[in-house]
Tab-separated table of C-alpha atoms in Angstrom:
chain	number	residue	atom	x	y	z
A	1	MET	CA	-13.489	34.962	36.318
A	2	ALA	CA	-11.090	38.057	36.228
A	3	PRO	CA	-7.713	37.009	34.496
A	4	ALA	CA	-4.727	36.778	36.769
A	5	LYS	CA	-2.746	40.246	37.301
A	6	ASN	CA	0.149	40.174	34.921
A	7	ASN	CA	3.253	39.860	37.180
A	8	ASP	CA	5.706	40.200	34.150
A	9	LEU	CA	6.250	43.435	32.622
A	10	HIS	CA	9.427	42.063	30.295
A	11	GLY	CA	12.014	43.613	32.770
A	12	SER	CA	10.441	47.074	32.760
A	13	ALA	CA	10.077	46.984	36.483
A	14	PRO	CA	12.142	44.729	38.237
A	15	GLU	CA	12.082	46.099	41.575
A	16	LYS	CA	9.857	45.846	44.472
A	17	CYS	CA	9.760	48.628	46.898
A	18	PRO	CA	7.349	50.236	49.534
A	19	ALA	CA	8.466	53.492	48.829
A	20	ALA	CA	9.172	55.279	45.425
A	21	LEU	CA	10.846	59.217	45.394
A	22	LEU	CA	8.817	61.132	42.698
A	23	MET	CA	10.526	63.776	41.133
A	24	ILE	CA	8.163	66.231	39.638
A	25	ASP	CA	8.917	68.723	36.552
A	26	VAL	CA	12.648	69.263	37.745
A	27	ILE	CA	13.451	68.722	33.922
A	28	ASN	CA	12.244	72.159	32.952
A	29	ASP	CA	13.686	74.861	30.482
A	30	LEU	CA	11.845	77.427	33.169
A	31	GLU	CA	11.069	79.666	30.049
A	32	PHE	CA	7.640	81.089	31.059
A	33	ASP	CA	6.597	84.168	33.021
A	34	GLY	CA	7.251	83.532	36.886
A	35	GLY	CA	10.414	80.656	35.653
A	36	GLU	CA	13.040	83.013	37.040
A	37	LYS	CA	11.643	83.236	40.205
A	38	LEU	CA	11.284	79.568	39.902
A	39	LEU	CA	14.954	79.188	39.051
A	40	GLU	CA	15.873	81.696	42.208
A	41	HIS	CA	14.477	79.039	44.651
A	42	GLY	CA	14.525	76.113	42.746
A	43	LEU	CA	18.152	76.066	42.189
A	44	PRO	CA	19.099	75.443	45.999
A	45	MET	CA	16.380	73.203	46.098
A	46	ALA	CA	17.866	71.036	42.848
A	47	HIS	CA	21.312	70.875	45.407
A	48	ASN	CA	19.256	69.206	48.449
A	49	LEU	CA	17.501	66.994	45.941
A	50	ALA	CA	20.360	66.037	44.039
A	51	ALA	CA	22.081	64.593	47.565
A	52	PHE	CA	18.709	63.436	48.570
A	53	ALA	CA	18.184	61.038	45.138
A	54	LYS	CA	21.387	59.880	45.770
A	55	ARG	CA	20.993	58.459	49.097
A	56	ALA	CA	17.374	56.906	47.807
A	57	ARG	CA	18.847	55.333	45.072
A	58	ALA	CA	22.002	53.624	47.432
A	59	ALA	CA	18.790	52.744	49.919
A	60	GLY	CA	16.886	50.890	46.799
A	61	ILE	CA	14.173	53.063	46.394
A	62	PRO	CA	13.253	53.294	42.703
A	63	VAL	CA	13.401	56.980	41.126
A	64	ILE	CA	10.401	58.083	39.180
A	65	TYR	CA	10.853	61.384	36.936
A	66	VAL	CA	7.379	62.864	36.142
A	67	ASN	CA	7.540	65.839	33.876
A	68	ASP	CA	5.194	67.656	31.906
A	69	ASN	CA	4.849	67.741	28.251
A	70	PHE	CA	4.688	70.866	28.004
A	71	GLY	CA	1.700	70.505	25.220
A	72	LYS	CA	4.343	68.863	23.052
A	73	TRP	CA	2.468	65.629	22.264
A	74	ARG	CA	5.100	64.098	20.084
A	75	SER	CA	7.928	64.276	22.397
A	76	ASP	CA	9.287	62.045	25.054
A	77	PHE	CA	11.112	62.395	28.135
A	78	ARG	CA	14.721	62.450	26.249
A	79	MET	CA	13.767	65.045	23.933
A	80	GLN	CA	12.352	67.068	26.652
A	81	LEU	CA	15.937	66.441	28.456
A	82	GLU	CA	18.139	67.255	25.455
A	83	HIS	CA	16.199	70.542	24.909
A	84	CYS	CA	16.704	71.644	28.664
A	85	GLN	CA	20.827	70.526	28.420
A	86	ILE	CA	21.583	71.548	25.145
A	87	ASP	CA	19.761	74.883	24.254
A	88	GLY	CA	20.916	76.798	26.990
A	89	ALA	CA	17.439	77.146	28.413
A	90	ARG	CA	16.800	79.086	31.946
A	91	GLY	CA	16.376	76.111	33.852
A	92	LYS	CA	19.793	74.446	32.856
A	93	PRO	CA	21.458	74.820	35.881
A	94	ILE	CA	18.603	72.690	37.746
A	95	VAL	CA	18.549	69.765	35.058
A	96	GLU	CA	22.264	69.390	35.105
A	97	LEU	CA	22.357	68.592	38.723
A	98	LEU	CA	19.250	66.426	38.366
A	99	VAL	CA	20.447	64.401	35.315
A	100	PRO	CA	18.554	61.071	35.183
A	101	ASP	CA	20.527	57.387	36.057
A	102	LYS	CA	20.108	54.664	33.616
A	103	ASP	CA	17.866	52.732	35.888
A	104	ASP	CA	15.512	55.465	36.882
A	105	TYR	CA	11.731	55.580	35.727
A	106	PHE	CA	9.754	58.136	33.680
A	107	VAL	CA	6.514	59.231	33.373
A	108	LEU	CA	5.031	62.319	30.933
A	109	LYS	CA	2.099	63.833	32.404
A	110	PRO	CA	-0.347	66.516	30.371
A	111	LYS	CA	-1.527	68.407	33.609
A	112	HIS	CA	-0.885	69.083	36.967
A	113	SER	CA	-1.116	66.014	38.817
A	114	ALA	CA	1.562	63.222	38.241
A	115	PHE	CA	-1.549	61.287	38.607
A	116	PHE	CA	-3.941	62.680	35.876
A	117	ALA	CA	-3.819	60.440	32.389
A	118	THR	CA	-0.914	58.664	33.347
A	119	THR	CA	0.916	55.310	33.616
A	120	LEU	CA	2.163	56.219	37.309
A	121	GLU	CA	-0.598	54.282	39.368
A	122	THR	CA	0.289	51.124	36.974
A	123	LEU	CA	3.934	51.764	38.055
A	124	LEU	CA	3.425	51.852	41.648
A	125	ASP	CA	1.193	49.282	41.824
A	126	TYR	CA	3.805	46.893	40.277
A	127	LEU	CA	6.571	48.304	42.336
A	128	GLU	CA	4.339	47.593	44.966
A	129	THR	CA	4.510	51.133	46.465
A	130	LYS	CA	2.788	52.183	49.749
A	131	MET	CA	4.903	55.582	50.247
A	132	VAL	CA	5.760	58.114	47.641
A	133	ILE	CA	8.035	60.755	48.358
A	134	ILE	CA	7.465	64.007	46.405
A	135	THR	CA	9.999	66.403	45.383
A	136	GLY	CA	10.483	69.049	42.733
A	137	LEU	CA	8.520	71.985	41.086
A	138	ALA	CA	6.219	73.746	42.103
A	139	THR	CA	5.399	73.193	45.649
A	140	ASP	CA	1.934	75.186	45.383
A	141	SER	CA	0.892	73.487	41.915
A	142	CYS	CA	2.087	70.535	40.417
A	143	VAL	CA	3.494	69.148	43.712
A	144	LEU	CA	0.300	70.151	45.633
A	145	PHE	CA	-2.048	68.431	43.195
A	146	THR	CA	0.251	65.445	43.136
A	147	ALA	CA	0.166	65.184	46.588
A	148	SER	CA	-3.720	65.513	46.911
A	149	ASP	CA	-4.180	62.541	44.619
A	150	ALA	CA	-1.411	60.084	46.262
A	151	HIS	CA	-3.488	61.070	49.497
A	152	MET	CA	-6.868	60.334	47.872
A	153	ARG	CA	-4.826	56.850	46.822
A	154	ASP	CA	-4.250	55.858	50.643
A	155	LEU	CA	-0.491	56.156	49.737
A	156	PHE	CA	1.803	57.435	52.981
A	157	LEU	CA	3.100	60.914	51.735
A	158	VAL	CA	6.528	62.611	52.525
A	159	VAL	CA	7.297	66.069	51.093
A	160	PRO	CA	10.611	66.976	52.150
A	161	GLU	CA	10.229	70.877	52.397
A	162	ASP	CA	14.053	71.486	51.107
A	163	CYS	CA	13.285	69.306	48.271
A	164	VAL	CA	10.356	71.427	46.602
A	165	ALA	CA	10.162	75.045	45.718
A	166	ALA	CA	7.568	77.640	44.425
A	167	GLN	CA	8.121	81.367	42.697
A	168	THR	CA	8.083	82.714	46.445
A	169	LEU	CA	8.558	81.379	50.056
A	170	GLU	CA	4.917	82.634	51.194
A	171	GLU	CA	3.444	80.148	48.154
A	172	HIS	CA	5.923	77.254	49.376
A	173	GLU	CA	4.967	77.640	52.740
A	174	GLN	CA	1.297	77.813	52.444
A	175	ALA	CA	1.202	75.083	50.298
A	176	LEU	CA	3.450	72.904	52.667
A	177	ASP	CA	1.194	73.600	55.268
A	178	LEU	CA	-2.264	72.493	53.135
A	179	MET	CA	-0.234	69.223	52.560
A	180	ARG	CA	0.580	69.086	56.143
A	181	ARG	CA	-3.034	69.622	57.284
A	182	LYS	CA	-5.181	68.005	54.609
A	183	CYS	CA	-3.350	65.235	53.216
A	184	ASP	CA	-1.154	63.934	56.225
A	185	ALA	CA	1.902	65.110	54.623
A	186	ASP	CA	5.302	64.479	56.721
A	187	THR	CA	7.352	67.660	55.550
A	188	THR	CA	10.875	66.577	57.625
A	189	GLU	CA	13.855	68.009	55.674
A	190	SER	CA	15.928	65.677	53.497
A	191	ALA	CA	18.759	65.654	55.666
A	192	SER	CA	16.641	64.394	58.593
A	193	LEU	CA	14.522	61.597	57.006
A	194	ASP	CA	16.097	58.061	57.822
A	195	LEU	CA	15.151	56.002	54.718
A	196	ASP	CA	15.959	52.626	56.399
A	197	GLN	CA	13.705	53.648	58.925
A	198	LEU	CA	10.696	54.722	56.496
A	199	LEU	CA	11.309	51.345	54.398
A	200	ARG	CA	10.906	49.541	57.814
A	201	LYS	CA	7.936	50.948	58.942
A	202	MET	CA	6.368	50.326	55.192
A	203	THR	CA	7.579	46.833	55.097
A	204	ASP	CA	5.753	46.487	58.552
A	205	THR	CA	2.653	48.001	57.693
């Protein structure tokens, strides 16, 4: 007989919520080819996301930062945050808008998808999450791959179109269209999303 599921995570996942907000690669120095273009589109996105994340926290929705490790296998999330804040990196204006709260969660990923070789799926399982709200960078790469993996896991999917960004508007729109058609993603703008209604819908599902 299989052992019973361990419901005691020693305080590391005290919440239970049918929805979770994923913030993909927003703690990012943007020091790579095309980073200046991503900053151009990412900064307005970050203003929208900062306001939306505040609403999500107030509604009791867990916020999970999922960040690339940039191939630095000895680093951790707080080292990434410090690097992007102190070193005056290109992405600092975005990072300063989206500094985590003390109760937020952190997951480091080695590849594009937030689910690949990470603890995210286990965390969502303990949180009893049915819906993921995916935000961040970049719409046509890490956001898209994460949305695809979420869809394959039968999670309800919301990708607010004003809370994701790509290097070009064309790439952004093409990726959103693909997520709508192939992943059943709701891409309603963040200001129009009724979080209480979404939570009630997930609770009744």
